[in-house]
Amino acid sequence: MGFADLSALAYPWDTLGDVRATARAHPDGVLDLSIGTPVDPTPAVVRDALAAASDAHGYPLTHGTPALRAAVAAWFARRRGVPDVDPEAVLPTVGSKELVGLLPSLLGLGPGDVVVHPAVAYPTYDVGARLAGATPLATDDVDAWAGRPDVRLVWVNSPGNPTGAVADVAHLRRVVDAARETGAVVVGDECYAELPWADRWTGPDGASLVPSLLDPRVSGGSHERLLVAYSLSKQSNVAGYRAAFVAGDPALVRGLLATRKHLGMIVPAPVQAAMTAALGDDAHVAAQRAVYAGRRAALLGALGAAGFAVDGSEAGLYLWARPTGDARAGADVPVEGATSRELAAWFARRGILVGPGEFYGPAGDRHVRVALTAPDDDVTRAVARITPS
Ligand SMILES: Cc1ncc(COP(=O)(O)O)c(C=O)c1O
């Protein structure tokens, strides 16, 4: 069996034409809080490592250099509370998105197999299931799939995009226990883990307490059937490098490596060097988090003043906002229960682009996703436009 043809599937961000046109017509210019693409410079420590590795005449290692794999294992131990990642069971990926989209196919899933992903979710989980010919199941309820032998892959996304919800150890453990009963693979997509905001997920100096799927309290000390996908795009401002990795079960990683070697799915050598440097430097990650903290506080204040509640958003790069209906009397605020496109249109009339929640599934259709990835000046201007006068 081959890949399903997805060429006719609409790409959500390409469907925003009318909202985009409204925002662009704003006399003081458009402010983009939609796609979460980093806007701050790539740190010098990362760029220097990339430049120093620019003589890359030979083919790079699909498995990643030993230095990169050791840096990933050390990072898991130092930053994620996971002391037992085997460097052999680490594999760089060309950004996380390709891994998310291809994993069901690379694991050999097909028609009749079910891929579980969060009810409100990054769309690529669904796309990847469809590409393989498998069936996506959008649910946060473990009981909806526990015991089903057709469930072969379960995605956990904590901290979540778009909701910013964080799964605690008890929930992750429940997912793992249920999956192990039927042999399903569980993958944690954790690329926002270094951006905690809620007190309960924030340790000294802003260190993350967001639990990993590979945390021994979750895994019980065995990574069997478990993988974590991680991306440096956000924490190190390298979305343009395509720098990510997957780690966990040595047997699963061996299988992925074998297939990816056949396909030539290789992270370029200079990017591998840049990733190694990025993973060894916590200072730039902390500095970037401080920048986002400022933008987040400003936008939270403005959204609150305009009558929005922000749900979840305990970690990550987004505010997941819905109108409550109780704003200052007389203010032009969206009404409670408005659809996410109506809400996006409300922002567009202020020259602001945000993501309609429906992009993330029907359960998201009463929210908008407001990204923190805009320059400080743009955030200041957005705050002024959102705050009722
Ligand atoms: C939940 C989630 N997973 C994966 C990705 C992909 O990241 P990248 O392909 O830049 O590594 C994103 C990017 O927005 C994301 O939000």
Tab-separated table of C-alpha atoms and ligand atoms in Angstrom:
chain	number	residue	atom	x	y	z
A	1	MET	CA	0.000	0.000	0.000
A	2	GLY	CA	1.195	3.537	-0.652
A	3	PHE	CA	0.599	7.016	0.628
A	4	ALA	CA	-2.928	8.366	0.443
A	5	ASP	CA	-3.313	11.367	-1.865
A	6	LEU	CA	-3.720	14.439	0.343
A	7	SER	CA	-3.206	17.017	-2.377
A	8	ALA	CA	-6.842	18.141	-2.238
A	9	LEU	CA	-6.831	18.580	1.545
A	10	ALA	CA	-7.102	22.297	2.375
A	11	TYR	CA	-4.117	23.740	4.241
A	12	PRO	CA	-5.769	25.649	7.109
A	13	TRP	CA	-3.649	28.799	6.898
A	14	ASP	CA	-4.417	29.050	3.173
A	15	THR	CA	-8.132	29.427	3.942
A	16	LEU	CA	-7.804	32.742	5.781
A	17	GLY	CA	-8.073	34.927	2.672
A	18	ASP	CA	-10.980	37.165	3.742
A	19	VAL	CA	-9.688	37.616	7.293
A	20	ARG	CA	-6.192	38.362	5.973
A	21	ALA	CA	-7.577	40.946	3.533
A	22	THR	CA	-9.487	42.685	6.330
A	23	ALA	CA	-6.405	42.785	8.571
A	24	ARG	CA	-4.171	44.040	5.747
A	25	ALA	CA	-6.598	46.889	5.080
A	26	HIS	CA	-5.981	48.367	8.532
A	27	PRO	CA	-4.602	51.893	8.052
A	28	ASP	CA	-1.789	51.353	10.575
A	29	GLY	CA	-0.713	48.006	9.161
A	30	VAL	CA	-1.239	44.364	9.964
A	31	LEU	CA	0.070	42.734	13.146
A	32	ASP	CA	0.621	38.992	12.813
A	33	LEU	CA	-0.159	36.897	15.903
A	34	SER	CA	-1.218	33.889	13.837
A	35	ILE	CA	1.409	31.330	12.792
A	36	GLY	CA	3.842	30.804	15.674
A	37	THR	CA	6.991	31.472	13.704
A	38	PRO	CA	9.883	32.801	15.809
A	39	VAL	CA	10.754	36.457	15.147
A	40	ASP	CA	13.796	36.943	17.383
A	41	PRO	CA	17.339	36.347	16.095
A	42	THR	CA	18.990	32.938	16.209
A	43	PRO	CA	21.460	33.127	19.134
A	44	ALA	CA	25.125	33.630	18.271
A	45	VAL	CA	26.161	30.383	19.979
A	46	VAL	CA	23.990	28.471	17.498
A	47	ARG	CA	24.898	30.491	14.387
A	48	ASP	CA	28.607	30.244	15.157
A	49	ALA	CA	28.376	26.469	15.432
A	50	LEU	CA	26.506	26.311	12.112
A	51	ALA	CA	29.101	28.516	10.404
A	52	ALA	CA	32.027	26.564	11.861
A	53	ALA	CA	30.575	23.380	10.361
A	54	SER	CA	29.910	24.848	6.930
A	55	ASP	CA	32.611	22.749	5.228
A	56	ALA	CA	30.283	19.782	4.832
A	57	HIS	CA	31.616	18.024	1.750
A	58	GLY	CA	30.715	14.512	2.926
A	59	TYR	CA	27.313	12.997	3.575
A	60	PRO	CA	26.030	13.535	7.112
A	61	LEU	CA	25.104	10.692	9.441
A	62	THR	CA	21.387	9.873	9.315
A	63	HIS	CA	21.684	8.716	12.919
A	64	GLY	CA	23.245	12.036	13.928
A	65	THR	CA	26.784	12.579	15.156
A	66	PRO	CA	27.735	10.905	18.450
A	67	ALA	CA	28.206	14.442	19.847
A	68	LEU	CA	24.642	15.409	18.935
A	69	ARG	CA	23.147	12.230	20.370
A	70	ALA	CA	25.146	12.653	23.577
A	71	ALA	CA	23.947	16.287	23.802
A	72	VAL	CA	20.326	15.150	23.468
A	73	ALA	CA	20.725	12.535	26.207
A	74	ALA	CA	22.467	15.063	28.481
A	75	TRP	CA	19.730	17.636	27.816
A	76	PHE	CA	17.020	15.126	28.731
A	77	ALA	CA	18.832	14.404	32.000
A	78	ARG	CA	19.529	18.052	32.840
A	79	ARG	CA	16.362	19.776	31.643
A	80	ARG	CA	13.605	17.162	31.417
A	81	GLY	CA	14.111	14.882	34.405
A	82	VAL	CA	14.892	11.916	32.142
A	83	PRO	CA	18.213	10.362	33.188
A	84	ASP	CA	17.996	7.229	31.068
A	85	VAL	CA	17.897	8.223	27.395
A	86	ASP	CA	20.204	5.920	25.450
A	87	PRO	CA	22.206	8.018	22.935
A	88	GLU	CA	21.804	5.132	20.487
A	89	ALA	CA	18.043	5.684	20.759
A	90	VAL	CA	18.215	9.293	19.517
A	91	LEU	CA	17.564	10.282	15.912
A	92	PRO	CA	17.631	13.816	14.453
A	93	THR	CA	14.707	14.817	12.247
A	94	VAL	CA	14.281	17.551	9.644
A	95	GLY	CA	12.159	19.604	12.028
A	96	SER	CA	9.432	17.790	13.939
A	97	LYS	CA	6.669	18.337	11.454
A	98	GLU	CA	7.922	15.757	8.947
A	99	LEU	CA	8.278	13.208	11.742
A	100	VAL	CA	4.760	13.900	12.981
A	101	GLY	CA	3.364	13.653	9.477
A	102	LEU	CA	5.316	10.539	8.464
A	103	LEU	CA	5.477	8.527	11.678
A	104	PRO	CA	2.306	6.456	11.135
A	105	SER	CA	3.621	5.499	7.690
A	106	LEU	CA	7.162	4.837	8.928
A	107	LEU	CA	5.728	2.568	11.626
A	108	GLY	CA	3.868	0.634	8.939
A	109	LEU	CA	0.365	1.667	9.931
A	110	GLY	CA	-2.375	1.467	7.345
A	111	PRO	CA	-6.092	0.908	6.763
A	112	GLY	CA	-7.836	-0.461	9.826
A	113	ASP	CA	-5.316	1.066	12.227
A	114	VAL	CA	-6.306	3.944	14.507
A	115	VAL	CA	-4.151	6.918	15.494
A	116	VAL	CA	-5.315	8.771	18.607
A	117	HIS	CA	-4.532	12.460	19.013
A	118	PRO	CA	-5.808	15.247	21.296
A	119	ALA	CA	-9.347	16.530	20.730
A	120	VAL	CA	-8.023	19.998	19.928
A	121	ALA	CA	-4.722	19.443	18.201
A	122	TYR	CA	-1.915	20.431	15.889
A	123	PRO	CA	-3.408	19.336	12.522
A	124	THR	CA	-0.431	17.227	11.401
A	125	TYR	CA	-1.386	14.312	13.681
A	126	ASP	CA	-4.574	13.919	11.669
A	127	VAL	CA	-2.783	14.447	8.362
A	128	GLY	CA	-0.157	11.815	9.218
A	129	ALA	CA	-2.812	9.242	10.058
A	130	ARG	CA	-4.620	9.927	6.782
A	131	LEU	CA	-1.412	9.781	4.752
A	132	ALA	CA	-0.882	6.246	6.043
A	133	GLY	CA	-4.493	5.316	5.262
A	134	ALA	CA	-5.134	4.908	9.003
A	135	THR	CA	-8.054	6.423	10.903
A	136	PRO	CA	-7.515	9.423	13.179
A	137	LEU	CA	-9.408	9.535	16.480
A	138	ALA	CA	-9.560	12.950	18.174
A	139	THR	CA	-10.126	12.472	21.889
A	140	ASP	CA	-8.665	13.356	25.282
A	141	ASP	CA	-10.567	10.502	26.930
A	142	VAL	CA	-8.361	7.461	27.547
A	143	ASP	CA	-11.471	5.318	28.062
A	144	ALA	CA	-12.493	6.068	24.457
A	145	TRP	CA	-9.619	3.896	23.157
A	146	ALA	CA	-8.259	1.802	26.040
A	147	GLY	CA	-8.441	-1.923	25.251
A	148	ARG	CA	-8.893	-1.408	21.497
A	149	PRO	CA	-6.367	-3.507	19.592
A	150	ASP	CA	-6.804	-1.381	16.442
A	151	VAL	CA	-5.307	1.631	18.237
A	152	ARG	CA	-1.647	1.450	17.205
A	153	LEU	CA	-0.382	4.962	17.891
A	154	VAL	CA	-1.316	7.543	20.529
A	155	TRP	CA	-0.092	11.141	20.315
A	156	VAL	CA	0.270	13.158	23.472
A	157	ASN	CA	1.057	16.845	23.035
A	158	SER	CA	2.092	18.442	26.295
A	159	PRO	CA	2.373	21.390	26.542
A	160	GLY	CA	-0.308	21.454	23.911
A	161	ASN	CA	-0.648	23.433	20.743
A	162	PRO	CA	-2.990	25.348	20.613
A	163	THR	CA	-4.390	25.064	24.140
A	164	GLY	CA	-1.228	25.290	26.248
A	165	ALA	CA	-2.616	22.520	28.456
A	166	VAL	CA	-0.062	20.452	30.363
A	167	ALA	CA	-0.546	16.754	31.135
A	168	ASP	CA	0.502	15.786	34.650
A	169	VAL	CA	2.345	12.588	35.587
A	170	ALA	CA	-0.868	10.796	36.553
A	171	HIS	CA	-2.478	11.444	33.162
A	172	LEU	CA	0.633	10.472	31.209
A	173	ARG	CA	0.921	7.318	33.275
A	174	ARG	CA	-2.684	6.446	32.494
A	175	VAL	CA	-2.075	6.842	28.776
A	176	VAL	CA	1.075	4.701	28.938
A	177	ASP	CA	-0.579	1.982	31.017
A	178	ALA	CA	-3.558	1.793	28.648
A	179	ALA	CA	-1.339	1.719	25.555
A	180	ARG	CA	0.909	-0.970	26.998
A	181	GLU	CA	-2.067	-3.255	27.528
A	182	THR	CA	-2.615	-3.472	23.776
A	183	GLY	CA	0.918	-2.720	22.529
A	184	ALA	CA	0.182	0.725	21.066
A	185	VAL	CA	3.084	3.146	20.615
A	186	VAL	CA	2.795	6.418	22.572
A	187	VAL	CA	4.577	9.507	21.293
A	188	GLY	CA	4.971	12.674	23.321
A	189	ASP	CA	5.323	15.796	21.177
A	190	GLU	CA	6.920	18.132	23.720
A	191	CYS	CA	8.363	21.059	21.763
A	192	TYR	CA	6.982	23.718	24.138
A	193	ALA	CA	8.319	22.074	27.301
A	194	GLU	CA	10.902	24.787	27.964
A	195	LEU	CA	8.229	27.500	28.035
A	196	PRO	CA	6.352	26.922	31.307
A	197	TRP	CA	4.192	29.744	32.734
A	198	ALA	CA	1.957	28.334	35.473
A	199	ASP	CA	3.626	28.265	38.899
A	200	ARG	CA	3.107	24.548	39.240
A	201	TRP	CA	5.179	23.887	36.116
A	202	THR	CA	7.900	26.438	36.805
A	203	GLY	CA	10.940	25.675	38.934
A	204	PRO	CA	13.831	27.903	40.072
A	205	ASP	CA	15.155	30.241	37.348
A	206	GLY	CA	12.195	29.397	35.134
A	207	ALA	CA	13.282	25.771	34.693
A	208	SER	CA	10.503	23.560	33.402
A	209	LEU	CA	8.699	21.088	35.642
A	210	VAL	CA	6.483	19.965	32.751
A	211	PRO	CA	6.804	16.168	32.853
A	212	SER	CA	8.137	14.282	29.854
A	213	LEU	CA	6.577	11.081	28.592
A	214	LEU	CA	9.997	9.496	29.217
A	215	ASP	CA	10.065	10.658	32.865
A	216	PRO	CA	10.677	7.549	35.018
A	217	ARG	CA	7.528	8.418	37.004
A	218	VAL	CA	5.635	7.934	33.741
A	219	SER	CA	7.666	5.265	31.965
A	220	GLY	CA	8.275	3.133	35.038
A	221	GLY	CA	11.924	2.987	33.932
A	222	SER	CA	11.333	1.387	30.525
A	223	HIS	CA	11.072	3.307	27.253
A	224	GLU	CA	9.553	0.337	25.465
A	225	ARG	CA	6.906	1.542	22.931
A	226	LEU	CA	7.529	5.182	23.970
A	227	LEU	CA	8.978	8.028	21.897
A	228	VAL	CA	9.395	11.742	22.452
A	229	ALA	CA	9.523	14.172	19.540
A	230	TYR	CA	11.273	17.425	20.293
A	231	SER	CA	11.999	20.507	18.232
A	232	LEU	CA	14.518	23.311	18.722
A	233	SER	CA	12.521	25.635	16.414
A	234	LYS	CA	10.924	27.587	19.231
A	235	GLN	CA	13.310	27.407	22.165
A	236	SER	CA	16.358	28.320	20.073
A	237	ASN	CA	14.778	30.411	17.272
A	238	VAL	CA	15.910	27.974	14.589
A	239	ALA	CA	12.670	27.169	12.781
A	240	GLY	CA	14.563	27.900	9.556
A	241	TYR	CA	17.255	25.319	10.337
A	242	ARG	CA	14.745	22.436	10.599
A	243	ALA	CA	16.283	21.079	13.789
A	244	ALA	CA	14.520	18.423	15.832
A	245	PHE	CA	14.878	14.881	17.093
A	246	VAL	CA	13.035	11.831	18.294
A	247	ALA	CA	14.205	9.630	21.185
A	248	GLY	CA	13.014	6.807	23.383
A	249	ASP	CA	12.536	3.118	22.629
A	250	PRO	CA	15.811	1.779	21.131
A	251	ALA	CA	13.987	-0.789	18.992
A	252	LEU	CA	11.585	1.771	17.526
A	253	VAL	CA	14.391	4.233	16.857
A	254	ARG	CA	16.437	1.494	15.151
A	255	GLY	CA	13.503	0.807	12.830
A	256	LEU	CA	13.012	4.481	12.035
A	257	LEU	CA	16.728	4.899	11.400
A	258	ALA	CA	16.793	1.964	8.985
A	259	THR	CA	13.897	3.367	6.947
A	260	ARG	CA	15.187	6.923	7.009
A	261	LYS	CA	18.603	5.757	5.788
A	262	HIS	CA	16.927	4.192	2.769
A	263	LEU	CA	15.002	7.391	2.113
A	264	GLY	CA	17.831	9.873	2.694
A	265	MET	CA	15.941	11.689	5.422
A	266	ILE	CA	19.022	13.291	6.908
A	267	VAL	CA	19.591	16.433	8.938
A	268	PRO	CA	22.389	18.448	7.268
A	269	ALA	CA	25.763	18.268	9.055
A	270	PRO	CA	25.984	22.016	9.851
A	271	VAL	CA	22.525	21.842	11.410
A	272	GLN	CA	23.572	18.843	13.487
A	273	ALA	CA	26.509	20.901	14.779
A	274	ALA	CA	24.219	23.848	15.516
A	275	MET	CA	21.803	21.568	17.380
A	276	THR	CA	24.650	20.195	19.496
A	277	ALA	CA	25.652	23.722	20.498
A	278	ALA	CA	22.046	24.798	21.153
A	279	LEU	CA	21.336	21.825	23.398
A	280	GLY	CA	24.426	22.571	25.466
A	281	ASP	CA	23.505	26.187	26.164
A	282	ASP	CA	20.654	26.853	28.584
A	283	ALA	CA	21.284	30.619	28.816
A	284	HIS	CA	19.747	31.532	25.436
A	285	VAL	CA	16.675	29.408	26.205
A	286	ALA	CA	16.120	31.264	29.482
A	287	ALA	CA	16.638	34.632	27.789
A	288	GLN	CA	14.114	33.806	25.078
A	289	ARG	CA	11.599	32.649	27.655
A	290	ALA	CA	11.946	36.011	29.439
A	291	VAL	CA	11.162	37.797	26.164
A	292	TYR	CA	8.024	35.713	25.678
A	293	ALA	CA	7.015	36.288	29.305
A	294	GLY	CA	6.843	40.029	28.669
A	295	ARG	CA	4.767	39.644	25.512
A	296	ARG	CA	2.506	37.152	27.204
A	297	ALA	CA	1.785	39.405	30.185
A	298	ALA	CA	0.971	42.332	27.900
A	299	LEU	CA	-1.389	40.333	25.695
A	300	LEU	CA	-3.054	38.626	28.660
A	301	GLY	CA	-3.893	42.047	30.119
A	302	ALA	CA	-5.341	43.330	26.860
A	303	LEU	CA	-7.411	40.224	26.205
A	304	GLY	CA	-8.782	40.331	29.740
A	305	ALA	CA	-9.748	43.990	29.375
A	306	ALA	CA	-11.559	43.180	26.119
A	307	GLY	CA	-13.602	40.477	27.817
A	308	PHE	CA	-11.711	37.364	26.793
A	309	ALA	CA	-10.981	34.448	29.083
A	310	VAL	CA	-7.749	32.584	28.415
A	311	ASP	CA	-8.092	28.833	28.918
A	312	GLY	CA	-5.213	26.388	29.451
A	313	SER	CA	-2.163	28.329	28.287
A	314	GLU	CA	-0.132	27.007	31.230
A	315	ALA	CA	2.899	26.683	28.988
A	316	GLY	CA	3.916	27.265	25.403
A	317	LEU	CA	3.724	29.984	22.813
A	318	TYR	CA	0.012	30.676	22.586
A	319	LEU	CA	-2.954	32.147	24.407
A	320	TRP	CA	-6.140	30.159	23.867
A	321	ALA	CA	-8.820	32.806	24.164
A	322	ARG	CA	-12.615	32.898	24.094
A	323	PRO	CA	-15.022	35.741	24.812
A	324	THR	CA	-16.872	35.686	28.119
A	325	GLY	CA	-19.374	38.374	27.216
A	326	ASP	CA	-18.580	40.418	30.306
A	327	ALA	CA	-16.393	43.263	29.156
A	328	ARG	CA	-16.655	46.913	29.985
A	329	ALA	CA	-20.089	48.292	29.115
A	330	GLY	CA	-20.227	49.725	25.640
A	331	ALA	CA	-17.035	48.094	24.442
A	332	ASP	CA	-17.187	46.379	21.050
A	333	VAL	CA	-16.418	42.862	22.202
A	334	PRO	CA	-17.253	39.602	20.499
A	335	VAL	CA	-20.204	37.810	21.974
A	336	GLU	CA	-19.935	34.643	23.959
A	337	GLY	CA	-20.420	31.635	21.690
A	338	ALA	CA	-19.120	33.326	18.539
A	339	THR	CA	-17.438	30.963	16.099
A	340	SER	CA	-13.685	31.050	15.841
A	341	ARG	CA	-13.828	32.619	12.372
A	342	GLU	CA	-16.100	35.376	13.715
A	343	LEU	CA	-13.586	35.923	16.485
A	344	ALA	CA	-10.717	35.995	13.987
A	345	ALA	CA	-12.688	38.579	11.993
A	346	TRP	CA	-13.054	40.720	15.151
A	347	PHE	CA	-9.255	40.761	15.506
A	348	ALA	CA	-8.820	41.350	11.765
A	349	ARG	CA	-10.923	44.512	11.978
A	350	ARG	CA	-8.258	45.719	14.393
A	351	GLY	CA	-5.584	44.750	11.902
A	352	ILE	CA	-4.548	41.699	13.914
A	353	LEU	CA	-4.203	38.176	12.542
A	354	VAL	CA	-4.898	35.288	14.938
A	355	GLY	CA	-5.586	31.601	14.375
A	356	PRO	CA	-9.229	30.436	14.360
A	357	GLY	CA	-9.623	27.553	16.804
A	358	GLU	CA	-11.423	25.448	14.191
A	359	PHE	CA	-8.033	24.855	12.545
A	360	TYR	CA	-7.384	22.494	15.453
A	361	GLY	CA	-10.629	20.550	15.213
A	362	PRO	CA	-14.349	21.180	15.758
A	363	ALA	CA	-13.852	21.233	19.540
A	364	GLY	CA	-11.740	24.376	19.065
A	365	ASP	CA	-14.387	26.422	17.292
A	366	ARG	CA	-15.161	28.813	20.165
A	367	HIS	CA	-11.581	29.948	20.658
A	368	VAL	CA	-8.828	31.788	18.862
A	369	ARG	CA	-5.119	31.103	19.206
A	370	VAL	CA	-3.051	34.199	19.858
A	371	ALA	CA	0.679	33.634	19.284
A	372	LEU	CA	3.372	35.315	21.363
A	373	THR	CA	5.690	35.334	18.352
A	374	ALA	CA	5.551	38.982	17.325
A	375	PRO	CA	8.210	41.636	17.934
A	376	ASP	CA	7.743	43.672	21.122
A	377	ASP	CA	6.669	46.778	19.175
A	378	ASP	CA	3.980	44.820	17.361
A	379	VAL	CA	2.746	43.358	20.633
A	380	THR	CA	2.544	46.858	22.120
A	381	ARG	CA	0.520	48.031	19.117
A	382	ALA	CA	-1.713	44.942	19.285
A	383	VAL	CA	-2.355	45.585	22.974
A	384	ALA	CA	-3.432	49.137	22.164
A	385	ARG	CA	-5.801	47.922	19.435
A	386	ILE	CA	-7.353	45.165	21.571
A	387	THR	CA	-7.796	47.146	24.790
A	388	PRO	CA	-11.184	48.924	24.817
A	389	SER	CA	-10.829	52.719	24.917
B	1	LIG	C1	2.775	20.629	18.538
B	1	LIG	C2	3.773	20.845	17.466
B	1	LIG	N1	4.476	19.815	17.016
B	1	LIG	C3	5.394	19.972	16.056
B	1	LIG	C4	5.632	21.205	15.489
B	1	LIG	C5	6.625	21.291	14.376
B	1	LIG	O1	7.770	21.992	14.691
B	1	LIG	P1	8.989	22.012	13.687
B	1	LIG	O2	8.601	21.323	12.441
B	1	LIG	O3	9.313	23.457	13.479
B	1	LIG	O4	10.108	21.303	14.372
B	1	LIG	C6	4.911	22.305	15.919
B	1	LIG	C7	5.133	23.616	15.311
B	1	LIG	O5	4.393	24.541	15.421
B	1	LIG	C8	3.957	22.117	16.938
B	1	LIG	O6	3.222	23.134	17.396
